[in-house]
Short mmCIF file of C-alpha atoms and ligand atoms in Angstrom, two decimals:
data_model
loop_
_atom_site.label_atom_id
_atom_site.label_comp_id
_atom_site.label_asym_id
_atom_site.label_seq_id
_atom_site.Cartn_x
_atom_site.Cartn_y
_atom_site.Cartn_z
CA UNK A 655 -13.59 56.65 208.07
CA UNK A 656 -11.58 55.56 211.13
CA UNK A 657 -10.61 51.20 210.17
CA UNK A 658 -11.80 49.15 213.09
CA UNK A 659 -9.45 47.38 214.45
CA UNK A 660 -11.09 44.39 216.86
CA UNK A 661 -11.38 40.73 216.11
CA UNK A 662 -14.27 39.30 215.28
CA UNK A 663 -13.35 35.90 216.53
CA UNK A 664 -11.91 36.93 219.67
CA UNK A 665 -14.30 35.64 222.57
CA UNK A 666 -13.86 36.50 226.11
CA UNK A 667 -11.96 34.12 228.77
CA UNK A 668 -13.42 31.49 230.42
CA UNK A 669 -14.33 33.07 233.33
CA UNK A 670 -11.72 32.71 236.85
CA UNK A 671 -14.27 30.42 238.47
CA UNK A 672 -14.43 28.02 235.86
CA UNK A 673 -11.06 27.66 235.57
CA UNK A 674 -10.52 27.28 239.30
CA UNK A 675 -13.31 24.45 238.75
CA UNK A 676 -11.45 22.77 235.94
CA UNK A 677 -8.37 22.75 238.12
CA UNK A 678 -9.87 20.69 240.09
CA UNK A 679 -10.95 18.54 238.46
CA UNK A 680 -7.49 17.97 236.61
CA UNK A 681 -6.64 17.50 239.96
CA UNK A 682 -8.66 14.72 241.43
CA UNK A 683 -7.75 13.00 237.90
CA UNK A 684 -11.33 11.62 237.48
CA UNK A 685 -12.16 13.24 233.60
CA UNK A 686 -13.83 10.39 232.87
CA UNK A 687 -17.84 11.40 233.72
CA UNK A 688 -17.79 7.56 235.00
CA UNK A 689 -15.03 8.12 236.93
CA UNK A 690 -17.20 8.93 240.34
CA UNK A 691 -16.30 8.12 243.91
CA UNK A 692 -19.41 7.16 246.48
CA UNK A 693 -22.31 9.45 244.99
CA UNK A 694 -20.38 11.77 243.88
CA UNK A 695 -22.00 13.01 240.81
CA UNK A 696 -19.44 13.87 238.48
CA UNK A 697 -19.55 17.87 236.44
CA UNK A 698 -20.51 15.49 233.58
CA UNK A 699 -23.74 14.81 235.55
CA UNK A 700 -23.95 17.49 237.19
CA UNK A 701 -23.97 19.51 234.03
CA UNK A 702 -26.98 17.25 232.69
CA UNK A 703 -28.96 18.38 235.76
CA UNK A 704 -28.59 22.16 235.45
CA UNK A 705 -28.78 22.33 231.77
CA UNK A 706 -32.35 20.18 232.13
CA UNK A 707 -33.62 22.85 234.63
CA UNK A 708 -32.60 25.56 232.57
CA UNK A 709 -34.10 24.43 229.60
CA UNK A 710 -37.23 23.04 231.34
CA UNK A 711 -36.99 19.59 229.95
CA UNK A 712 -37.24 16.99 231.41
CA UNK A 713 -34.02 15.05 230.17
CA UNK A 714 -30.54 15.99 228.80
CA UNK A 715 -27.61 14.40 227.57
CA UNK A 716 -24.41 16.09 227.38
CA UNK A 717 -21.89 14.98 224.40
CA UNK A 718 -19.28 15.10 222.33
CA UNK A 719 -20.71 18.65 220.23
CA UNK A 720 -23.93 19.80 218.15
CA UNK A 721 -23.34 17.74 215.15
CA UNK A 722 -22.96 14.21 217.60
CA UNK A 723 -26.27 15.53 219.27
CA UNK A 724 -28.04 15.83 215.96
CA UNK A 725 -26.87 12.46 214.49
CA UNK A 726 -27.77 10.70 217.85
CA UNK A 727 -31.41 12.07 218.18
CA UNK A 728 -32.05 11.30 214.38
CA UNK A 729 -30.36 7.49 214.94
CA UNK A 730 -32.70 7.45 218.88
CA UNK A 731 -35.45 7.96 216.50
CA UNK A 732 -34.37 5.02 213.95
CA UNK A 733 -34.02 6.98 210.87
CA UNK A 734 -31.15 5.53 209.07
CA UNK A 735 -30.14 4.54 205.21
CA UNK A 736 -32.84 5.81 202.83
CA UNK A 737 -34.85 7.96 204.86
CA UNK A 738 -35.82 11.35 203.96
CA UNK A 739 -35.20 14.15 206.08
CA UNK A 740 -36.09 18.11 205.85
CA UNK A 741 -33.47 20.34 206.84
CA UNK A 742 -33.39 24.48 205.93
CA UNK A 743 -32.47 25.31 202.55
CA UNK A 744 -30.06 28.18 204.58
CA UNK A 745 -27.91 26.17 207.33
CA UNK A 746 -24.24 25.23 208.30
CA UNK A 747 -22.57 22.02 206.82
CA UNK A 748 -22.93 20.23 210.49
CA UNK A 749 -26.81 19.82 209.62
CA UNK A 750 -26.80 18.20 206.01
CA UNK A 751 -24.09 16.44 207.93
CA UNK A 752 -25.70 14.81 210.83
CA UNK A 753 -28.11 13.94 208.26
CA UNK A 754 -25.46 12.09 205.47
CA UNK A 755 -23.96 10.69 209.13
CA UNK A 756 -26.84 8.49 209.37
CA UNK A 757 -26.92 7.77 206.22
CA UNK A 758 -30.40 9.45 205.20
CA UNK A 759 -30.89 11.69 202.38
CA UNK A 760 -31.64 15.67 203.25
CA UNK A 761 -34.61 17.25 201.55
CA UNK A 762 -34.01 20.88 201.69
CA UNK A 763 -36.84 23.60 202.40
CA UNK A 764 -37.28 27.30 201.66
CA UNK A 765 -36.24 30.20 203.32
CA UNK A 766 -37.70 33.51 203.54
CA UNK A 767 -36.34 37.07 203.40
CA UNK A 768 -36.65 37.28 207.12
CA UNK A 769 -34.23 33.70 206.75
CA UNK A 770 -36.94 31.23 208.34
CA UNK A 771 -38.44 28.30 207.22
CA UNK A 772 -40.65 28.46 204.30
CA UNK A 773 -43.81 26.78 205.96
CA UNK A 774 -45.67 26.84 202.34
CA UNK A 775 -42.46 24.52 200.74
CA UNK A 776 -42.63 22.68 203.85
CA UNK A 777 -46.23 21.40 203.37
CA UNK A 778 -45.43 21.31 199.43
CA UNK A 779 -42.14 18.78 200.42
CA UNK A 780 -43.65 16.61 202.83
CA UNK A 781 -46.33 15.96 200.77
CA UNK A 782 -43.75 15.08 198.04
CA UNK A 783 -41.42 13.07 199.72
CA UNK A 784 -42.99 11.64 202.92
CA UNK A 785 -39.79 12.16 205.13
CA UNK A 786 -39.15 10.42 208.35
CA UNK A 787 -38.34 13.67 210.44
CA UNK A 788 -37.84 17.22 210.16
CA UNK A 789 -34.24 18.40 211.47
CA UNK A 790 -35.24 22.48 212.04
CA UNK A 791 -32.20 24.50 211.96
CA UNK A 792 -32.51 27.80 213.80
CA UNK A 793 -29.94 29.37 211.44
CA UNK A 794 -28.40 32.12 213.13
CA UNK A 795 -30.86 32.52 215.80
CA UNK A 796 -34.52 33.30 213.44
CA UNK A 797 -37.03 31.29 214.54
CA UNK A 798 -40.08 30.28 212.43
CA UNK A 799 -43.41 30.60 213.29
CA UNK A 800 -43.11 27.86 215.45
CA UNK A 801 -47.04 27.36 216.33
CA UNK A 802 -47.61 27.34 212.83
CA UNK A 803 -44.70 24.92 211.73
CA UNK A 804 -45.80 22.60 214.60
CA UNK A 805 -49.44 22.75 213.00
CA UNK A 806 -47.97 21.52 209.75
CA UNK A 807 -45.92 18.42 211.44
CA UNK A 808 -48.34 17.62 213.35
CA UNK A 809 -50.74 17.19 210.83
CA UNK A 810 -48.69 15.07 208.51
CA UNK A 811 -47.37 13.39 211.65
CA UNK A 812 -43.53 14.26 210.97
CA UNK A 813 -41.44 14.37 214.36
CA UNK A 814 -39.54 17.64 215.00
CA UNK A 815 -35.64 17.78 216.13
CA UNK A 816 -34.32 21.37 216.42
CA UNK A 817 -30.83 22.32 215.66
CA UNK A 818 -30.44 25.13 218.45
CA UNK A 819 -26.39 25.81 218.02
CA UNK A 820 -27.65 29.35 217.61
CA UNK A 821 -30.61 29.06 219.99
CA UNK A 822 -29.24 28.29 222.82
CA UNK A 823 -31.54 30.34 225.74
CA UNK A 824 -34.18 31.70 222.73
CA UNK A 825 -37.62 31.44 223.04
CA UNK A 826 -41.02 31.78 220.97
CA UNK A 827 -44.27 33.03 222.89
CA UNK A 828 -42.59 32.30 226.31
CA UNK A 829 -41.43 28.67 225.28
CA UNK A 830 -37.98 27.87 224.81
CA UNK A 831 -36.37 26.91 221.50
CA UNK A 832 -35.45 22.98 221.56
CA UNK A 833 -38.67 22.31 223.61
CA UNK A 834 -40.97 22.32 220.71
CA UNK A 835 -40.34 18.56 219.48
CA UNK A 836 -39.11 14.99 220.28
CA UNK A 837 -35.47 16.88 220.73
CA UNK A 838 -33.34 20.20 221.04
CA UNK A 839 -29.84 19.60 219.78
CA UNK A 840 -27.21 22.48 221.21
CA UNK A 841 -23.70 22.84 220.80
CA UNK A 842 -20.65 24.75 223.36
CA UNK A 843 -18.34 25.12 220.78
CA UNK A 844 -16.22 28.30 221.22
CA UNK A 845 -18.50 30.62 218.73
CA UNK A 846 -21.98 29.46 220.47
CA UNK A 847 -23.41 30.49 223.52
CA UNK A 848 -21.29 28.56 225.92
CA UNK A 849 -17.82 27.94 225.59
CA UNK A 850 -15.73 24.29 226.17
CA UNK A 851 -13.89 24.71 223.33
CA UNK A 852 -16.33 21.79 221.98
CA UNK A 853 -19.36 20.07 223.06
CA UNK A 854 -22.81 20.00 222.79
CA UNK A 855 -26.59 18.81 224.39
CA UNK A 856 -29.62 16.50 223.57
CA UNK A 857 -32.51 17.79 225.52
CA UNK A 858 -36.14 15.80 225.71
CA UNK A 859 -39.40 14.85 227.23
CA UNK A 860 -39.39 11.22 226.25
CA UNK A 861 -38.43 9.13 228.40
CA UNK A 862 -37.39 5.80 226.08
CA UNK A 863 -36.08 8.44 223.61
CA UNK A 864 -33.26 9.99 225.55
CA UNK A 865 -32.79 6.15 227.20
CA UNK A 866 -32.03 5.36 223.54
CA UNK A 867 -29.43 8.77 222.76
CA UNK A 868 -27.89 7.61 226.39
CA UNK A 869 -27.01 4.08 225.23
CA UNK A 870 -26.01 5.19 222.09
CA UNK A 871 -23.50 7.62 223.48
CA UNK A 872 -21.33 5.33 224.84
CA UNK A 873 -23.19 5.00 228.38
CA UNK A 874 -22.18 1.38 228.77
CA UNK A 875 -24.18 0.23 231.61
CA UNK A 876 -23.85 3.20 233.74
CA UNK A 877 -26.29 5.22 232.86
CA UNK A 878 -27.42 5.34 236.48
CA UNK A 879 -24.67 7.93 236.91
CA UNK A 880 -26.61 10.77 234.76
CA UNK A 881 -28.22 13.36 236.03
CA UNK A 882 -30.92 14.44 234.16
CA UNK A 883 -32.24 10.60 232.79
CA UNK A 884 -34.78 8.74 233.08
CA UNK A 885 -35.47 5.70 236.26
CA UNK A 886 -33.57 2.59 235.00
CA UNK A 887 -36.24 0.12 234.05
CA UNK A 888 -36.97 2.27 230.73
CA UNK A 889 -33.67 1.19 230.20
CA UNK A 890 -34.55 -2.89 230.35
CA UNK A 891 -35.42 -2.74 226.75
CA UNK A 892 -32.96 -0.91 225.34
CA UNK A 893 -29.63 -1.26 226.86
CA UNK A 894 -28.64 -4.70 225.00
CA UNK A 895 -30.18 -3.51 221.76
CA UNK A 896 -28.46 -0.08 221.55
CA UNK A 897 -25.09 -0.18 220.04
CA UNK A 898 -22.39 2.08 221.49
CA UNK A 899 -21.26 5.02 219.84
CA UNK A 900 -19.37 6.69 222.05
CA UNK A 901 -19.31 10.69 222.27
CA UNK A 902 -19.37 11.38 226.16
CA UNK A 903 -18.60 14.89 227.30
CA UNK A 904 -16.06 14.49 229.80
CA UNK A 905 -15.56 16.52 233.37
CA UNK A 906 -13.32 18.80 232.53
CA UNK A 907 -15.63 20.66 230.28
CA UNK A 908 -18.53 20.08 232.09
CA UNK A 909 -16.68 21.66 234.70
CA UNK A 910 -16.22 25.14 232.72
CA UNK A 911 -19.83 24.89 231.34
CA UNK A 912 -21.76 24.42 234.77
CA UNK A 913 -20.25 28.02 235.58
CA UNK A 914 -20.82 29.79 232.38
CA UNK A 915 -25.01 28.69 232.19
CA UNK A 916 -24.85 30.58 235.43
CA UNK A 917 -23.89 33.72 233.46
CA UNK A 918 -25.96 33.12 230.25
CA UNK A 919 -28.83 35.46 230.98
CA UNK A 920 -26.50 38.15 231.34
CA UNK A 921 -24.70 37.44 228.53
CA UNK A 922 -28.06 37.08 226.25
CA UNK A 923 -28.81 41.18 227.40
CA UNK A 924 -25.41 41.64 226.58
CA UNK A 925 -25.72 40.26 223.14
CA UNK A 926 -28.84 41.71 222.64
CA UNK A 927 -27.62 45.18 223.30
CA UNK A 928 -24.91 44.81 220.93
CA UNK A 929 -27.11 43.55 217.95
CA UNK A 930 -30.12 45.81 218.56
CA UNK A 931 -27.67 48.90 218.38
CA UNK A 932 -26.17 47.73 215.18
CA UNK A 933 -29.66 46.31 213.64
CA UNK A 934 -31.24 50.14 214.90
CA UNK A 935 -28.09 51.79 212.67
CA UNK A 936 -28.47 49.85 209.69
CA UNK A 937 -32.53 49.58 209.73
CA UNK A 938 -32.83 53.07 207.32
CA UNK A 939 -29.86 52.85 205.41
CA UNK A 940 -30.98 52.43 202.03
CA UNK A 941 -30.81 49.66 199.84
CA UNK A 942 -30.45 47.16 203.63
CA UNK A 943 -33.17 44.93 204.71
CA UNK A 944 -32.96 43.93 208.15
CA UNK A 945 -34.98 40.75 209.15
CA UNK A 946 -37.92 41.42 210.85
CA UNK A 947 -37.83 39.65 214.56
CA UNK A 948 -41.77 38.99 215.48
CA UNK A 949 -43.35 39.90 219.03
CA UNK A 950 -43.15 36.37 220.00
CA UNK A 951 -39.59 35.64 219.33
CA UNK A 952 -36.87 36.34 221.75
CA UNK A 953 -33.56 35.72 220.44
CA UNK A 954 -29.86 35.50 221.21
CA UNK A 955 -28.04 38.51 219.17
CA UNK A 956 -25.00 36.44 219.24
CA UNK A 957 -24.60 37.46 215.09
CA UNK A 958 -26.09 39.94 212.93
CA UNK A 959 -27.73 39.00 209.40
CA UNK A 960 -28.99 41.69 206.67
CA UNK A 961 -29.33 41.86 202.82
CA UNK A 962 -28.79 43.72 199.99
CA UNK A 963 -31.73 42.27 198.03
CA UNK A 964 -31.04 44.46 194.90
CA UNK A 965 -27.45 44.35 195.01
CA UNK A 966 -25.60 42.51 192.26
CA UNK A 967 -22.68 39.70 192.91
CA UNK A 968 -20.41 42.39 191.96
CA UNK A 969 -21.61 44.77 194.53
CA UNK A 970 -21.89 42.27 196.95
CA UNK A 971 -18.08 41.45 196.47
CA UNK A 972 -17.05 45.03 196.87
CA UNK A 973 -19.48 45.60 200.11
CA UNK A 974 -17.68 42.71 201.60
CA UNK A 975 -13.98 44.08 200.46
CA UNK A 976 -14.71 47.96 201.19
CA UNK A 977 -15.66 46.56 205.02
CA UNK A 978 -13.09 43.77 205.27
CA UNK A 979 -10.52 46.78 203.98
CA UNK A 980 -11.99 48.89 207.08
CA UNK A 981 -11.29 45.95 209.94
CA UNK A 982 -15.28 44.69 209.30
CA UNK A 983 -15.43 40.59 208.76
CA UNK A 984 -18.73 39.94 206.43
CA UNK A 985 -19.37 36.73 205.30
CA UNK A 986 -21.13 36.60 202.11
CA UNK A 987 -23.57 33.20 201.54
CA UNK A 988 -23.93 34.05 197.95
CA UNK A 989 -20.09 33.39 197.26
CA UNK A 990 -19.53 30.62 194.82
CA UNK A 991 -17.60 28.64 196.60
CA UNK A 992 -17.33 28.06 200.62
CA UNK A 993 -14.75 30.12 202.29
CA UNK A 994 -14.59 29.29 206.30
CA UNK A 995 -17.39 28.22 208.27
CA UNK A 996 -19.27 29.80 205.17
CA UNK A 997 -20.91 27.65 203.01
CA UNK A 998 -24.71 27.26 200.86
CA UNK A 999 -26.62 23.75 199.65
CA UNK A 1000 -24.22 23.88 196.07
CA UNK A 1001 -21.34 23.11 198.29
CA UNK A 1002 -22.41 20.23 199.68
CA UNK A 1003 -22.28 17.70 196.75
CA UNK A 1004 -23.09 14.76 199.24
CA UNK A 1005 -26.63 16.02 199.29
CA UNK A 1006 -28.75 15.09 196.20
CA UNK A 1007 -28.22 18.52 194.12
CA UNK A 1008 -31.78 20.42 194.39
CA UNK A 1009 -33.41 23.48 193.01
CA UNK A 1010 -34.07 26.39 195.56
CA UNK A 1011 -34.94 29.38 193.24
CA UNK A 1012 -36.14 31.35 196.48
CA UNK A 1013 -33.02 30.57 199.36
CA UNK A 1014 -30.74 31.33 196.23
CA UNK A 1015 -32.10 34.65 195.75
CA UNK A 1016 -32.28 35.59 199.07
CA UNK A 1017 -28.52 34.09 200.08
CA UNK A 1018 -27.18 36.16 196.40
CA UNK A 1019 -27.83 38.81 198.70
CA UNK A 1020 -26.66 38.24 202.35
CA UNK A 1021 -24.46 39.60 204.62
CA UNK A 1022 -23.14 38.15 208.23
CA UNK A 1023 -21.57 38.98 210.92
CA UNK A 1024 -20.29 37.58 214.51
CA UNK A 1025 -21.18 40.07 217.58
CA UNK A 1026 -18.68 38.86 219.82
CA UNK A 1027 -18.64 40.20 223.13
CA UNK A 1028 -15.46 40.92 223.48
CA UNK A 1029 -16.89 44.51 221.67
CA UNK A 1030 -18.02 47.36 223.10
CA UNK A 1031 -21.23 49.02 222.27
CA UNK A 1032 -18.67 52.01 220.68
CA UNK A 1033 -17.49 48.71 218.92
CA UNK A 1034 -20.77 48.20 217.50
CA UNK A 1035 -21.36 51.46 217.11
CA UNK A 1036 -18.35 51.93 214.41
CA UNK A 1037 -18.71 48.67 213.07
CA UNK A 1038 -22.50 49.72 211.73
CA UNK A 1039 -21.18 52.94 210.69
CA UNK A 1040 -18.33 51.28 208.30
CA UNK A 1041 -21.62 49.15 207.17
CA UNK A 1042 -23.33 52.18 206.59
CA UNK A 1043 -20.64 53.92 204.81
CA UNK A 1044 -19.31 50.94 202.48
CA UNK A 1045 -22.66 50.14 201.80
CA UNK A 1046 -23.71 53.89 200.90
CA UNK A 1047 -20.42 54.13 198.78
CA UNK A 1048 -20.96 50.99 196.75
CA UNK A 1049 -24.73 51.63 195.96
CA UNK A 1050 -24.26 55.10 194.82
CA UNK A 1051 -21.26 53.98 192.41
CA UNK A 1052 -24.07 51.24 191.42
CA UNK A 1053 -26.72 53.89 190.56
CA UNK A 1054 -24.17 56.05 188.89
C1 PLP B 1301 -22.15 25.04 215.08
C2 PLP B 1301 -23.39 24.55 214.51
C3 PLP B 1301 -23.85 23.24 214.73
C4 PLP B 1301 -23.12 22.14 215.44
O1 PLP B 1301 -22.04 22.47 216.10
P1 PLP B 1301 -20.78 21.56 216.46
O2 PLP B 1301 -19.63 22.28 215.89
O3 PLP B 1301 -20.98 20.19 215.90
O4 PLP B 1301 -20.82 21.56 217.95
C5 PLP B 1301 -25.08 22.90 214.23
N1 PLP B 1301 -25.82 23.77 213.54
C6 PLP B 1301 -25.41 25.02 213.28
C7 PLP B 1301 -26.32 25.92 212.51
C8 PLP B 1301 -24.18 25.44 213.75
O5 PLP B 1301 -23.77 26.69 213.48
#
């Protein structure tokens, strides 16, 4: 088998006519999004607008990154020490974080096989521990029934933020992923959808609620200059009893992300065609489950997930050597301690330790990858086969 040799963390440039943007704006010298001459509206702004008409909400605040956009929605919605919030048993340390950043306690839920939400543990936890909020991560881009988990909230009367750093552009039956709750929480840092290096989004339909995130990111009394807010008397109440915690995104990366959401749709097909090449190639090999995406989903095949659900730690260990040995980055969630960006619910000892018989199981045995798009669909094509191959060679010395 031929090694690969590409680089599974190599993304693409930012595109000529973003950079000829940011130029520009480095050389007016206004980075500051307040820093506006006449009615100029800054990229900041600017940004705001065409992200809100994209998304089809109604509001959006651009920030500092995902995490900032998670901890301000859960502080806009005045959950703070002692609270209880649900989070995904299977999620990146940014999530628990947001939650510990506000300084609530995260209840962790369930996964399934096809790594979504359990909805059964859901209606078994809330009933349990009455939390304040549910913060939905979209882990790797698998949505949940979403109907059916908004049935559940709804019911109990828990409000819904979604974590969407891997959603960004996904939809379920036609409506788009961040548009299901109080909140959508997105990030641009340089392995998400959009590139500025970092960044992020708070999308919403409610009006006082997005008043609230805009005060609390540092808006000082400007937040006439946004451009996707609300008028400024929702902001009589609020503005002298929101404190100021500043995480503004600033011109010069607005300036690089207005041009890239032009090219987003392309880039989702893109994606798409990479991951549904690799996911056809690895569907029959045996011993692989690959998660089963529903009709109503569409995703962003910006990564690739399967497991090995009868494969032992041992096995999993060599899979992820024979490939890495072959020029094929894995990253195993079972590991027993985090490596990278990598990590499971053990690792984070600032979360109350809990029992999660079912996301253990299921993480023992899974495998993940980055599709950047930097790779061709011959890329893909020889990455699946050194899946195929490893896989096939470490299963048969398993059985032997
Ligand atoms: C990247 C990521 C975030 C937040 O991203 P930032 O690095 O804070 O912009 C949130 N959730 C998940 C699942 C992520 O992967």
């Amino acid at each position: 088998m031929q090694p690969f040799t590409g680089s599974f963390t190599q993304q693409e440039p930012i595109p000529e006519d973003a950079i000829s943007a940011a130029v520009e704006v480095m050389r007016s010298g206004r980075l500051h999004r307040y820093n506006t001459v006449g009615d100029e509206l800054g990229a900041a702004a600017e940004l705001e607008k065409a992200y809100a008409a994209y998304q089809g909400s109604k509001y959006c605040l651009a920030c500092t990154s995902g995490g900032y956009a998670m901890q301000t929605a859960l502080r806009a919605l005045g959950i703070g020490a002692g609270d209880r919030v649900l989070t995904n048993g299977f999620t990146l340390a940014p999530v628990p974080g947001a939650i510990a950043g506000v300084g609530a306690e995260a209840v962790l839920v369930e996964i399934t096989a096809d790594l979504v939400l359990d909805l059964d543990d859901l209606e078994a936890k809330i009933k349990a521990v009455a939390p304040k909020a549910m913060l939905l991560s979209n882990m790797r881009g698998h949505l949940c029934d979403m109907d059916a988990l908004c049935g559940v909230l709804e019911t109990h009367g828990v409000p819904l933020i979604e974590d969407c750093a891997h959603t960004m552009g996904a939809s379920w039956n036609g409506k788009k992923s961040g548009s299901f709750g109080i909140a959508g929480c997105f990030s641009t840092q340089t392995y998400k959808h959009l590139n500025s290096g970092e960044g992020g989004f708070l999308t919403s339909d409610d009006a006082e609620f997005i008043a609230r995130a805009i005060m609390l990111s540092g808006s000082y009394m400007l937040y006439e200059r946004h451009g996707a807010a609300p008028p400024a008397e929702v902001f009589t109440d609020i503005r002298l009893d929101t404190p100021n915690m500043s995480g503004r995104m600033d011109n010069l990366r607005a300036s690089i992300l207005l041009t890239q959401l032009s090219q987003l749709e392309t880039n989702i097909d893109r994606w798409n065609a990479r991951h549904d090449l690799i996911a056809d190639r690895l569907r029959g090999v045996n011993s692989v489950y690959v998660p089963h995406r529903p009709e109503e989903e569409r995703y962003v095949g910006s990564s690739f997930q399967f497991l090995m659900p009868d494969a032992t730690p041992e096995m999993m260990q060599q899979v992820v050597h024979g490939a890495k040995a072959l020029g094929v980055e894995l990253k195993w969630f079972g590991a027993d301690s985090p490596v990278g960006f990598t990590s499971n619910h053990q690792s984070w000892r600032y979360v109350p330790a809990q029992t999660l018989p079912k996301t253990d199981a299921i993480l023992a045995g899974l495998l993940d990858m980055r599709i950047p798009l930097t790779f061709s669909l011959e890329d893909c094509a020889h990455v699946a086969d050194i899946i195929a191959h490893v896989v096939g060679r470490v299963t048969q010395k398993g059985a032997a």
